[in-house]
Coordinates of C-alpha atoms in Angstrom, one line a residue:
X1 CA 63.4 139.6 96.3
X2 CA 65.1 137.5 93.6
X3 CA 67.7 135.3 94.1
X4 CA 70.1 137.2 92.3
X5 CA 69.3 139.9 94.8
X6 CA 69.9 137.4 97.5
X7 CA 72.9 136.3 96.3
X8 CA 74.6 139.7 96.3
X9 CA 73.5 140.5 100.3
X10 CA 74.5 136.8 101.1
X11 CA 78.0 137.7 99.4
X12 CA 78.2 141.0 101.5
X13 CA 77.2 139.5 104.7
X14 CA 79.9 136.4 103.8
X15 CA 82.5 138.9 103.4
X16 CA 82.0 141.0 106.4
X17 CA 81.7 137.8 108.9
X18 CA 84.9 136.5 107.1
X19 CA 86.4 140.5 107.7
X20 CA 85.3 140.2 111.3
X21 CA 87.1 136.6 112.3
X22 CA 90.6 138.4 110.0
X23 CA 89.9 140.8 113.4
X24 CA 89.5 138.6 116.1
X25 CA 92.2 136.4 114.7
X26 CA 94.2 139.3 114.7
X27 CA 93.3 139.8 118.6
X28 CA 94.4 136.3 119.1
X29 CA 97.9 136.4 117.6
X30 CA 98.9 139.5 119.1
X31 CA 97.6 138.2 122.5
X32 CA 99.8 135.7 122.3
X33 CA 102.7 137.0 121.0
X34 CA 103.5 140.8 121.5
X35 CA 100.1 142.1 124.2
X36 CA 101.6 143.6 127.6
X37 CA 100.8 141.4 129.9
X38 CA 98.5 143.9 132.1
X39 CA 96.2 143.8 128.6
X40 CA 94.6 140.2 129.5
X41 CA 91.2 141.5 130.9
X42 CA 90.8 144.5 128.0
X43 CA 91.9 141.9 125.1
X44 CA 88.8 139.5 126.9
X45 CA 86.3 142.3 126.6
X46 CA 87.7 143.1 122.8
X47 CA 87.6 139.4 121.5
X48 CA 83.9 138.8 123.5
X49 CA 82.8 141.9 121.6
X50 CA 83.9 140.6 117.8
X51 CA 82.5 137.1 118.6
X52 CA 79.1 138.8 119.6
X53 CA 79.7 140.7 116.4
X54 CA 80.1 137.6 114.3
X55 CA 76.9 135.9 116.3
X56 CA 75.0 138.4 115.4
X57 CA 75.4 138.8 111.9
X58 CA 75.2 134.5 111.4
X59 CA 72.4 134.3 113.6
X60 CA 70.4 137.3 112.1
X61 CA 66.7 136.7 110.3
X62 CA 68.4 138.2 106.9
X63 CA 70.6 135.2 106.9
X64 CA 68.3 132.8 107.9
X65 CA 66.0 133.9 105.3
X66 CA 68.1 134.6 102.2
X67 CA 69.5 130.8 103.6
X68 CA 66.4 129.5 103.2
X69 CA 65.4 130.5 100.3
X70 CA 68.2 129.8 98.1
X71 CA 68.6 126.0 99.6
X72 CA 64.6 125.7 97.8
X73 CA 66.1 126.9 94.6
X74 CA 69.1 125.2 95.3
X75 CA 69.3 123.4 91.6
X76 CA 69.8 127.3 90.0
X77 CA 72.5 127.7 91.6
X78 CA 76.1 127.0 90.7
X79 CA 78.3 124.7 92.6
X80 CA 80.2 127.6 94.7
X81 CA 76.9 129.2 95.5
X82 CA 75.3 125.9 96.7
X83 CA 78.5 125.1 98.6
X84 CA 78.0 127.8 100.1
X85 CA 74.4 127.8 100.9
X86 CA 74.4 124.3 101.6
X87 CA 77.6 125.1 104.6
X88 CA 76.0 128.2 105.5
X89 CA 73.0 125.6 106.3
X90 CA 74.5 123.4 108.4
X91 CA 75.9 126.1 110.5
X92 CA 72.9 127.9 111.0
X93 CA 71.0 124.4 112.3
X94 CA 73.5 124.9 115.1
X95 CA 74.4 128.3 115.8
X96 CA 71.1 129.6 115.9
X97 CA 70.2 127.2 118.9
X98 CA 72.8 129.1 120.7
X99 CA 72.0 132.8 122.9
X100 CA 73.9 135.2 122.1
X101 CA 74.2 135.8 125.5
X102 CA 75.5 132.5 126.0
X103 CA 78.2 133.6 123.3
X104 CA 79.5 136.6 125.1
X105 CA 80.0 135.0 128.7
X106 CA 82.2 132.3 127.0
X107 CA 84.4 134.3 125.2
X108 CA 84.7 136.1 128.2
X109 CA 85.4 133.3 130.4
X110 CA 88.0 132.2 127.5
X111 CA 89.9 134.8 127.6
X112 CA 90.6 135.0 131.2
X113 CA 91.2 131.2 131.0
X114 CA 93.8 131.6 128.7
X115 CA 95.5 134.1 130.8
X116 CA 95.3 132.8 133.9
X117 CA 96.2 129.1 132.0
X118 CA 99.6 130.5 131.1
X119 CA 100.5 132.3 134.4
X120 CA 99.4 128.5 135.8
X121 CA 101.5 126.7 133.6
X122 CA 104.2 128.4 134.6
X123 CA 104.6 128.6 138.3
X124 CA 103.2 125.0 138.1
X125 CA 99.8 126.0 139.9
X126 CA 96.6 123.8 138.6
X127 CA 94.2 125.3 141.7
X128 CA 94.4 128.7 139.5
X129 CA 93.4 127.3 136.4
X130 CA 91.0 124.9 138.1
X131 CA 87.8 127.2 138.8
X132 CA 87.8 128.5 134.6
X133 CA 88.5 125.3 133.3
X134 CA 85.2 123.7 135.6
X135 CA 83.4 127.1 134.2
X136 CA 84.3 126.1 130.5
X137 CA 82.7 122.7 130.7
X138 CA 79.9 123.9 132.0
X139 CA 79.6 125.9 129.4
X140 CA 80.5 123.8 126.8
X141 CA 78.0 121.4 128.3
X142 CA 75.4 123.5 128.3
X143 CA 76.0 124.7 124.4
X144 CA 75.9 120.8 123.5
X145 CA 72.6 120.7 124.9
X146 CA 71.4 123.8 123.0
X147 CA 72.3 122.3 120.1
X148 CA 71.3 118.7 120.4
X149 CA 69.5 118.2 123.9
X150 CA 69.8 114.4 123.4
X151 CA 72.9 113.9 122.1
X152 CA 76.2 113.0 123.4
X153 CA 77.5 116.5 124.6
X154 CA 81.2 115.7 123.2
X155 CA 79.8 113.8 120.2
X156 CA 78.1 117.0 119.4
X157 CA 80.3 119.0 120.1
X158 CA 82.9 117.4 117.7
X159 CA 80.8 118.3 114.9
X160 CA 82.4 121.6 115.0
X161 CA 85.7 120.5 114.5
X162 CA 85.3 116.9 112.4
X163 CA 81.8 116.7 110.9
X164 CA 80.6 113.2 110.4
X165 CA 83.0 111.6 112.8
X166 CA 80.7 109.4 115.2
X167 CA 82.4 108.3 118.8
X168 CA 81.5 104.5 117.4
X169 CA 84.0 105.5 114.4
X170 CA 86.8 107.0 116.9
X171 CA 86.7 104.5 119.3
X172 CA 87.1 101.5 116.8
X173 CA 90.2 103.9 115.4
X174 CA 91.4 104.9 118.4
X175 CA 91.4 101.4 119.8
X176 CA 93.2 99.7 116.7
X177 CA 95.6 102.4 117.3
X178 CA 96.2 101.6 120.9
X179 CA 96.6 98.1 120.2
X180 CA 98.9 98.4 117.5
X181 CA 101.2 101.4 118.9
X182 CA 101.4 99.3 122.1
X183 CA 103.2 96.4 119.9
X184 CA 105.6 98.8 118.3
X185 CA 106.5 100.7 120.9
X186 CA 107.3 97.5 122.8
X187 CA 109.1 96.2 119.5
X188 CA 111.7 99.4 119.7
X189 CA 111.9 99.1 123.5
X190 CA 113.2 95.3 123.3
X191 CA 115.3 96.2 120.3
X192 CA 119.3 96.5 120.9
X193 CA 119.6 100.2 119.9
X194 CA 117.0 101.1 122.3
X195 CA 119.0 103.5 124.5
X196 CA 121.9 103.8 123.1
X197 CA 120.9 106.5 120.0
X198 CA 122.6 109.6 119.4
X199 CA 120.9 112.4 121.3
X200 CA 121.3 116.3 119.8
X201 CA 119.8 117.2 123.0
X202 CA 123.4 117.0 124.9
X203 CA 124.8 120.0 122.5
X204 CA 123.8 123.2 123.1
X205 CA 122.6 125.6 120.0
X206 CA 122.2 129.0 119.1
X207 CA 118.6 130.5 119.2
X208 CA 119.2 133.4 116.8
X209 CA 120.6 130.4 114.2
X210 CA 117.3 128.2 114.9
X211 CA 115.5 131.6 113.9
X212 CA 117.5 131.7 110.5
X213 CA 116.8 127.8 110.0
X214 CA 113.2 127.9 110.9
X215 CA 112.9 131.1 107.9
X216 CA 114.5 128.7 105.6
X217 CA 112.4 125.6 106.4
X218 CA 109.1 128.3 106.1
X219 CA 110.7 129.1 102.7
X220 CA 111.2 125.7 101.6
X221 CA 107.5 124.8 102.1
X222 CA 105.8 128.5 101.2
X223 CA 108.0 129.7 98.6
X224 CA 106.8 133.5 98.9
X225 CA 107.7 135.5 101.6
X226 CA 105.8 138.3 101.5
X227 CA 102.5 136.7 102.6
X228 CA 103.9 134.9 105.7
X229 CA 104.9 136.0 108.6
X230 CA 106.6 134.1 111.8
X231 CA 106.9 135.2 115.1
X232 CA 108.0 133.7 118.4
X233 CA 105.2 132.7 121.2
X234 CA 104.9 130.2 124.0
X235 CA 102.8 127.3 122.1
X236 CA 103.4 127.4 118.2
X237 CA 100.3 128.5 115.8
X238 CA 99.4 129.3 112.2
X239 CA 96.1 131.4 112.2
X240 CA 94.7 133.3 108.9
X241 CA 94.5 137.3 109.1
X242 CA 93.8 137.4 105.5
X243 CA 94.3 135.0 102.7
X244 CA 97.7 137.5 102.0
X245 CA 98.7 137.8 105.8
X246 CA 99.2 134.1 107.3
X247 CA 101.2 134.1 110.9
X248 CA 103.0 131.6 111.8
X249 CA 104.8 131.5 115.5
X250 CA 106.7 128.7 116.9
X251 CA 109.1 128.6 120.3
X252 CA 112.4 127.9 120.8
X253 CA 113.9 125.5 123.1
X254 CA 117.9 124.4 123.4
X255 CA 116.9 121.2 121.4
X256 CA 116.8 122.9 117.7
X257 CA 114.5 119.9 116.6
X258 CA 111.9 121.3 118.3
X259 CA 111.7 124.6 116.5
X260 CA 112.8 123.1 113.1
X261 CA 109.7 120.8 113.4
X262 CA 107.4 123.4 115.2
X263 CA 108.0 125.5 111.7
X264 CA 107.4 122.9 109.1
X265 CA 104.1 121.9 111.3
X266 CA 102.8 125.4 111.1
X267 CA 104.1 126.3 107.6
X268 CA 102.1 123.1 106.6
X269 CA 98.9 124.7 107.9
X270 CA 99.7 127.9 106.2
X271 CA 100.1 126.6 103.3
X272 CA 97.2 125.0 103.0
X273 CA 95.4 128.4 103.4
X274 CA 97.9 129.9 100.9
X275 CA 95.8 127.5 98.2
X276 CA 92.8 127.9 98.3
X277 CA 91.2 128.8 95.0
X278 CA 90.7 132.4 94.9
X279 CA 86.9 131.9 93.8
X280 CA 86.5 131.1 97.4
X281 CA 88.0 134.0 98.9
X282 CA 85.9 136.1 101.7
X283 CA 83.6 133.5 101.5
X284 CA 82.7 130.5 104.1
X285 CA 84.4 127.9 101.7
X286 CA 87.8 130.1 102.3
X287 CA 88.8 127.1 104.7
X288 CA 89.3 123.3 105.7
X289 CA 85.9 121.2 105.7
X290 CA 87.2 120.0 108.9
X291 CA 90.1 120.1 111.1
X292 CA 91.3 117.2 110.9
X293 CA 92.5 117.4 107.2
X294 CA 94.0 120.7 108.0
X295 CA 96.0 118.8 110.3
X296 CA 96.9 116.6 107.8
X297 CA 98.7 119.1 106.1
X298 CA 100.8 119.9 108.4
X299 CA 101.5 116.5 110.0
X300 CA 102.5 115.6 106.5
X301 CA 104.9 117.9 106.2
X302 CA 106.8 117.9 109.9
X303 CA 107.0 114.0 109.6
X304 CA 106.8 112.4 106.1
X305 CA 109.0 115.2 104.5
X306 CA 110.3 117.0 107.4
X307 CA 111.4 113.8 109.2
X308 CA 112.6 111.6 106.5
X309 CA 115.9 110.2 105.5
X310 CA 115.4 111.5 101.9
X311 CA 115.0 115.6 103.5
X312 CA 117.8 115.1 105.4
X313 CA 119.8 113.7 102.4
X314 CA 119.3 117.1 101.0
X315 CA 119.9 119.3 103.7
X316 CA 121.9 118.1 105.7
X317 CA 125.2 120.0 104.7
X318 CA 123.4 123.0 104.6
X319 CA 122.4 122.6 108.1
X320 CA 125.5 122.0 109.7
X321 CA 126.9 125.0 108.3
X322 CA 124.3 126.7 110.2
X323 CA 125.3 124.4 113.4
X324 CA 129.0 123.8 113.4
X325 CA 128.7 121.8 116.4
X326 CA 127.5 118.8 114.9
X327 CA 129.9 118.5 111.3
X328 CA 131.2 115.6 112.7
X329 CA 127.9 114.0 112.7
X330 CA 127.2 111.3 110.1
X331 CA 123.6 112.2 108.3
X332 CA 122.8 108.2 109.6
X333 CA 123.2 109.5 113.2
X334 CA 121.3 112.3 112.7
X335 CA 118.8 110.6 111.3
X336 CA 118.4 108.2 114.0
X337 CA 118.8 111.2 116.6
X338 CA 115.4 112.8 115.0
X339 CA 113.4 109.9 115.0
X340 CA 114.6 108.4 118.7
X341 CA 111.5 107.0 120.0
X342 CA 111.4 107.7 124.1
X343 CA 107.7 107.8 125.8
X344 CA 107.9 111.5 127.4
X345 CA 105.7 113.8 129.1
X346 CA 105.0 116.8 126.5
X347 CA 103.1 116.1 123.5
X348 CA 104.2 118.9 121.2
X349 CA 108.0 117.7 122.2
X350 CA 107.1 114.0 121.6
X351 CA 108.5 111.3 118.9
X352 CA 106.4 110.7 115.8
X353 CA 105.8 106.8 116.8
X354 CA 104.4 107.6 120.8
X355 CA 102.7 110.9 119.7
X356 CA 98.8 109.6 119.2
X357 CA 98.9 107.7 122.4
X358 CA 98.9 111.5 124.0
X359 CA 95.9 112.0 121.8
X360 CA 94.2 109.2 122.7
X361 CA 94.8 110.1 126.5
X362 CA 93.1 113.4 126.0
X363 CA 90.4 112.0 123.9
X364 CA 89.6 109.6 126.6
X365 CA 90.2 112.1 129.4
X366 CA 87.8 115.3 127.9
X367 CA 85.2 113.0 126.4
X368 CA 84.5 111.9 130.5
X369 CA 84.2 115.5 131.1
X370 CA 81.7 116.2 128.9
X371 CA 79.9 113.2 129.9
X372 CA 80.0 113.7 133.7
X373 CA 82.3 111.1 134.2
X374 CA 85.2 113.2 135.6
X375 CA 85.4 115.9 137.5
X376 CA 87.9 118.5 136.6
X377 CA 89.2 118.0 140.8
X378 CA 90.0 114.4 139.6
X379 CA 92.5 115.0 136.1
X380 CA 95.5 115.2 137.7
X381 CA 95.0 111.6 139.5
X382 CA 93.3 110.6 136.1
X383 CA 96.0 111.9 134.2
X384 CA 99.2 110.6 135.9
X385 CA 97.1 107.5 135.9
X386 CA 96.8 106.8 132.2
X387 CA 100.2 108.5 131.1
X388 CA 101.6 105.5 133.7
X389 CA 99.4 102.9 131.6
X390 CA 99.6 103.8 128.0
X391 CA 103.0 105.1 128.3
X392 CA 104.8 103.8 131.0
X393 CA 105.7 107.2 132.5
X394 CA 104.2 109.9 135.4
X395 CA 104.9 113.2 135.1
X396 CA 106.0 114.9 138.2
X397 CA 104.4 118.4 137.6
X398 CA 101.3 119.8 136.4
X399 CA 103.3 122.0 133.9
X400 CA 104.4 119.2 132.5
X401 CA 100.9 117.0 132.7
X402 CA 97.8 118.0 132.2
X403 CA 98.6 122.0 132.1
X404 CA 101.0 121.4 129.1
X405 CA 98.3 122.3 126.3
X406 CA 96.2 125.5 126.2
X407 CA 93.0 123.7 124.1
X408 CA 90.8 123.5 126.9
X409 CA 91.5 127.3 128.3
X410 CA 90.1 128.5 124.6
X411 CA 87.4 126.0 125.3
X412 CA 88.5 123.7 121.9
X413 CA 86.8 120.7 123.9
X414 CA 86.9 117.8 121.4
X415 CA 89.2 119.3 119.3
X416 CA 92.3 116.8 120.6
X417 CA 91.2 113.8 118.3
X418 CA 91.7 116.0 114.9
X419 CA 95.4 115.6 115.4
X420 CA 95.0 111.6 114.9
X421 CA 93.1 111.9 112.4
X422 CA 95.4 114.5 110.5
X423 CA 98.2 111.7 111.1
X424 CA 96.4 109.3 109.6
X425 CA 95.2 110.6 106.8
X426 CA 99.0 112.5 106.1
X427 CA 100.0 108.5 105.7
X428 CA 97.2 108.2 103.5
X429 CA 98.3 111.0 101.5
X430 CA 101.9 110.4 101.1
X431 CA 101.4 106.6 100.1
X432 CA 99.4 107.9 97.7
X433 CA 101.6 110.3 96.3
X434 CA 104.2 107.6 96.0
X435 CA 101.9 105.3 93.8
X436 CA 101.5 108.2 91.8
X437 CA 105.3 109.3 91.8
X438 CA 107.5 106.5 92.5
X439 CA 110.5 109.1 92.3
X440 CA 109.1 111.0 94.8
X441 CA 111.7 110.1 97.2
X442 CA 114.5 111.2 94.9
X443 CA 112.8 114.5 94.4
X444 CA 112.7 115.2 97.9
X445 CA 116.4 113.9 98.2
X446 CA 117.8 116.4 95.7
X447 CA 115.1 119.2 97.1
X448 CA 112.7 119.0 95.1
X449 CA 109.3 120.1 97.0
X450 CA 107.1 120.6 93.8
X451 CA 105.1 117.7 92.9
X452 CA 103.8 117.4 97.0
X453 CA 102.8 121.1 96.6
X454 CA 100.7 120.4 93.3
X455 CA 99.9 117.5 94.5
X456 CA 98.6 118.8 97.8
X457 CA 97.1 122.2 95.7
X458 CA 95.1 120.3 93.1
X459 CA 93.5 117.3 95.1
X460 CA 93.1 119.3 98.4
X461 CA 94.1 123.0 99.2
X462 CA 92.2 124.4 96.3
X463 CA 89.1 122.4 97.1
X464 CA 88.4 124.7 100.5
X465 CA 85.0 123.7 102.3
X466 CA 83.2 123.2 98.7
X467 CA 83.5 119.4 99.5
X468 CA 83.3 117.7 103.0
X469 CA 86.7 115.7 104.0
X470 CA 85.5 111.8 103.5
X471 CA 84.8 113.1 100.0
X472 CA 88.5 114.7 99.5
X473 CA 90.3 112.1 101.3
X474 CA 88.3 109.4 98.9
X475 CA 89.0 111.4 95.8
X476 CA 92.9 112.1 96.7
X477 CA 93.7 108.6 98.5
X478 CA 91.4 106.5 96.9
X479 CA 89.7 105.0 100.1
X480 CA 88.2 106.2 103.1
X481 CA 90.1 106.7 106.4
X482 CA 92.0 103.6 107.7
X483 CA 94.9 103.6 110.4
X484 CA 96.4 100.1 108.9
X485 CA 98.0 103.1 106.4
X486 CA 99.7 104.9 108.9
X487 CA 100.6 101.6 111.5
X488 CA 102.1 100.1 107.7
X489 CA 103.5 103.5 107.7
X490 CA 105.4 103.3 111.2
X491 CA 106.4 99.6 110.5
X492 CA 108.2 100.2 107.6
X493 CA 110.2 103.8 108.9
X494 CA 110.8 102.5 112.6
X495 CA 111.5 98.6 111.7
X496 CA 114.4 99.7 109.2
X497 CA 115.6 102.2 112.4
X498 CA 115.5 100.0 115.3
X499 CA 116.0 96.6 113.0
X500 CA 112.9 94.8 113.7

C-alpha cells in the first residue's frame, strides 16, 4: 500500500476511535447527572463494552502496521500527519502491552466502583467502598507492570496523565512547595486579620439565582452558547461529547462561592477544547498533551481572573443585584471574604493558598499504594494522620476524608498531581500575560476578557497534542516549569490581604 493509502485508513480509524470515546463520554455524563439510579450495573456493562470497542480498534494489527510504516517515512509527512503518527506511537508502545481482557474487567470493576463510591460517600460507609477500591489497585498495579515490568508502577502510570514528569521532578516540586506553603500559611495564621474576615458563608442564598450566575460566569468565559451545555451533578466536570457539544456540570452548595468558582473551573476546561484548531478535529491531536496543562486552563481562570480584585471590580454590582442580601457589602470585604484562607477538610471547597497541600497529601498517599507501601485497610489512619500534619486539622468522617473525591473509584491513580502542576503553570501563564500586557489588569477591571482568550487560543488551545506541554509552556512562558512563579504569585496576592 502507499502511504497516501495509509493515510486515508489511519484518518478513518482516528475518526471512529475519536467517535467512539464522544460515546462513552456521553455514558459518563449522563451517569452522573440524569441515569436512574437502578441503571448502575447496565451503564458498567455499556461503558466496558465501548472501552473494549476503543481497545480493539487501537490495539489492532492495521494500526500497528499503517503506524509503523509511516513513522519510517516519517520525513514525507507533514507536521499534523507526523504529530499524529508520532502520538499514535507512543500510545501504541503502551496500550498494546495491555489484554484486552484486562481492559474489560476494569471498566467493569470501575463502574461499580463509582457507584458504590457515591452510595459510600454518602451514608459515610468506607467498608463498602473498601473491597473495589483494593480491586482497582490491583489492577492498576498489574497494568503498570504490563506496560513497564520494571518500572515504578505509579511512575508509569503517570505517563498517561503527565508524560515526561519523573517522581525525582515531583518530589523536588512538591517538596519546595511544602516548604514554602508551610511558611505562608503560618504567615496569615499569625497575622491580625486572621479570624476575624468577613465570611459569606453566614448568609443564606438562593440556588435557582446561583444557576443564573453560574450561566453568566460560563458566558463571560465561552462567549457562545450554543456549544455548551451545564448541568447540575454531585462533583463538578467538563467532559467533550463533540468539539460542538462540551458539558459542563457543577453543584450547588448554600455558599454561592462554591458554584461561582466550580463554573469558571469547568468553563476553563471547556474552553480550552472550544480552541483547538479545526485541522485537528476527529483526530488524536483533538486534545491536551497532558493533563496537567488542561488544568492550567482552568485553574487560571477560577483563581487569577475569577478570584481577583480587578474581576470583582467589574462585577461586583452586577452580582449583588443578583444577591440582595449582600448590597451592603463593600467590594473590599468581599474580596477578602473570597480569598479567606482557613485549612479545611474538602479539597474542591478549599482556599486557593492551602489547596496543593491536599494535592500533595494524595500524591504521597496513592503513590504508597501503588508501591505496596499502604494498604488500602490503613488510609483512613494514614489520612487523618497527614491532614493533622500538613494542615493542622482531622476530619471527623470518611465523607469528609478520604471518600471526598471520586478519582480513585474511576481508577485515575496518579492523576491527583496534574492539579499542582496546572496551578503552577496558570501562574506561569498569567505573569506572562502581564509582561506582555501590562494593562491587563485594567482590561479585566472594566470586563474585558479578550486578550486572555487570544492569548490562551494562539500560544496554547489551538496547539492541541501537536506539541508535548514542556514545549508549550517554554514557547508561551518563556521557561520551563518552576513553583518560585506561583509561591511569588501567592506572596504578592495574600501579603497585600493579610498585610504581611
Amino acid at each position: 500500500m502507499t502511504l497516501s493509502d495509509d493515510l486515508k485508513i489511519l484518518k478513518e480509524i482516528d475518526k471512529e476511535i475519536s467517535l467512539l470515546n464522544s460515546a462513552a463520554n456521553l455514558l459518563w455524563w449522563d451517569r452522573a447527572t440524569l441515569m436512574p439510579i437502578k441503571a448502575a450495573e447496565e451503564r458498567a456493562e455499556q461503558i466496558s463494552f465501548i472501552a473494549v470497542l476503543i481497545h480493539e480498534k487501537t490495539t489492532s494489527k492495521e494500526l500497528s502496521r499503517i503506524i509503523s510504516n509511516l513513522s519510517k517515512n516519517i520525513t514525507k509527512l507533514n507536521n499534523i500527519e507526523k504529530a499524529i503518527v508520532t502520538n499514535y506511537s507512543w500510545k501504541l508502545s503502551r496500550i498494546n502491552k495491555i489484554p484486552k481482557k484486562h481492559i474489560a474487567e476494569l471498566f467493569k470493576v470501575i463502574g461499580l466502583a463509582q457507584h458504590n463510591w457515591e452510595i459510600a460517600k454518602k451514608n459515610n460507609d468506607f467498608k463498602l467502598f473498601a473491597p473495589y477500591l483494593e480491586k482497582i489497585v490491583e489492577l492498576k498495579k498489574k497494568e503498570a507492570k504490563y506496560i513497564d515490568p520494571r518500572g515504578n508502577p505509579y511512575e508509569v502510570l503517570l505517563q498517561d496523565y503527565e508524560r515526561g514528569i519523573t517522581l525525582k521532578i515531583l518530589d523536588e516540586t512538591f517538596n519546595k512547595l511544602k516548604r514554602d506553603l508551610k511558611t505562608l500559611i503560618e504567615k496569615v495564621k499569625k497575622s491580625s486579620k486572621y479570624g476575624k474576615e468577613f465570611n459569606l458563608k453566614n448568609i443564606d442564598f438562593s440556588i435557582e439565582i446561583q444557576k443564573k450566575v453560574c450561566q453568566e460566569i460560563s458566558t463571560m468565559i465561552l462567549d457562545d452558547n450554543e456549544r455548551f451545555l451545564i448541568a447540575k451533578s454531585a462533583h463538578p466536570f467538563m467532559t467533550k461529547i463533540s468539539p460542538n457539544d462540551l458539558r459542563v456540570t457543577t453543584a450547588f452548595r448554600n455558599d454561592p462561592l462554591f458554584s461561582l468558582f466550580s463554573t469558571a473551573h469547568e468553563s476553563g476546561h471547556a474552553l480550552y477544547e472550544a480552541q483547538f484548531s479545526e485541522d485537528l478535529k476527529y483526530t488524536i491531536l483533538h486534545d491536551a498533551p497532558s493533563l496537567g496543562i488542561h488544568e492550567s486552563q482552568s485553574r487560571l481562570w477560577e483563581n487569577q481572573i475569577c478570584r481577583s480584585k480587578n474581576f470583582w471590580k467589574y462585577y461586583y454590582d452586577s452580582y449583588k443585584q443578583a444577591f440582595p442580601n449582600i448590597k451592603n457589602v463593600p467590594m473590599e470585604k468581599f474580596y477578602e471574604s473570597i480569598n479567606i484562607v482557613r485549612p479545611s477538610f474538602i479539597r474542591i471547597e478549599s482556599d486557593e493558598l492551602t489547596y496543593n497541600m491536599h494535592i500533595i497529601i494524595r500524591y504521597e498517599i496513592e503513590k504508597a499504594l501503588m508501591e505496596g507501601k499502604l494498604k488500602v485497610k490503613d488510609l483512613p489512619r494514614i489520612w487523618n494522620s497527614k491532614y493533622k500534619k500538613y494542615l493542622g486539622i482531622t476530619p471527623k468522617t470518611y465523607s469528609e476524608g478520604l471518600l471526598q473525591d471520586s478519582h480513585w473509584s474511576q481508577g485515575s491513580i496518579a492523576y491527583f498531581p496534574t492539579y499542582a502542576l496546572g496551578t503552577i503553570y496558570s501562574a506561569m501563564m498569567y505573569e506572562q500575560m502581564l509582561k506582555e500586557n501590562p494593562k491587563l489588569e485594567q482590561e479585566i477591571a472594566k470586563g474585558y476578557l479578550q486578550f486572555v482568550k487570544a492569548w490562551l487560543r494562539d500560544k496554547v488551545h489551538k496547539h492541541g497534542a501537536t506539541m508535548r506541554t514542556p514545549e508549550i509552556i517554554m514557547n508561551a512562558c518563556k521557561k520551563n516549569l518552576d513553583p518560585n512563579t506561583l509561591i511569588s504569585y501567592y506572596k504578592r496576592k495574600f501579603g497585600e490581604i493579610y498585610g504581611f
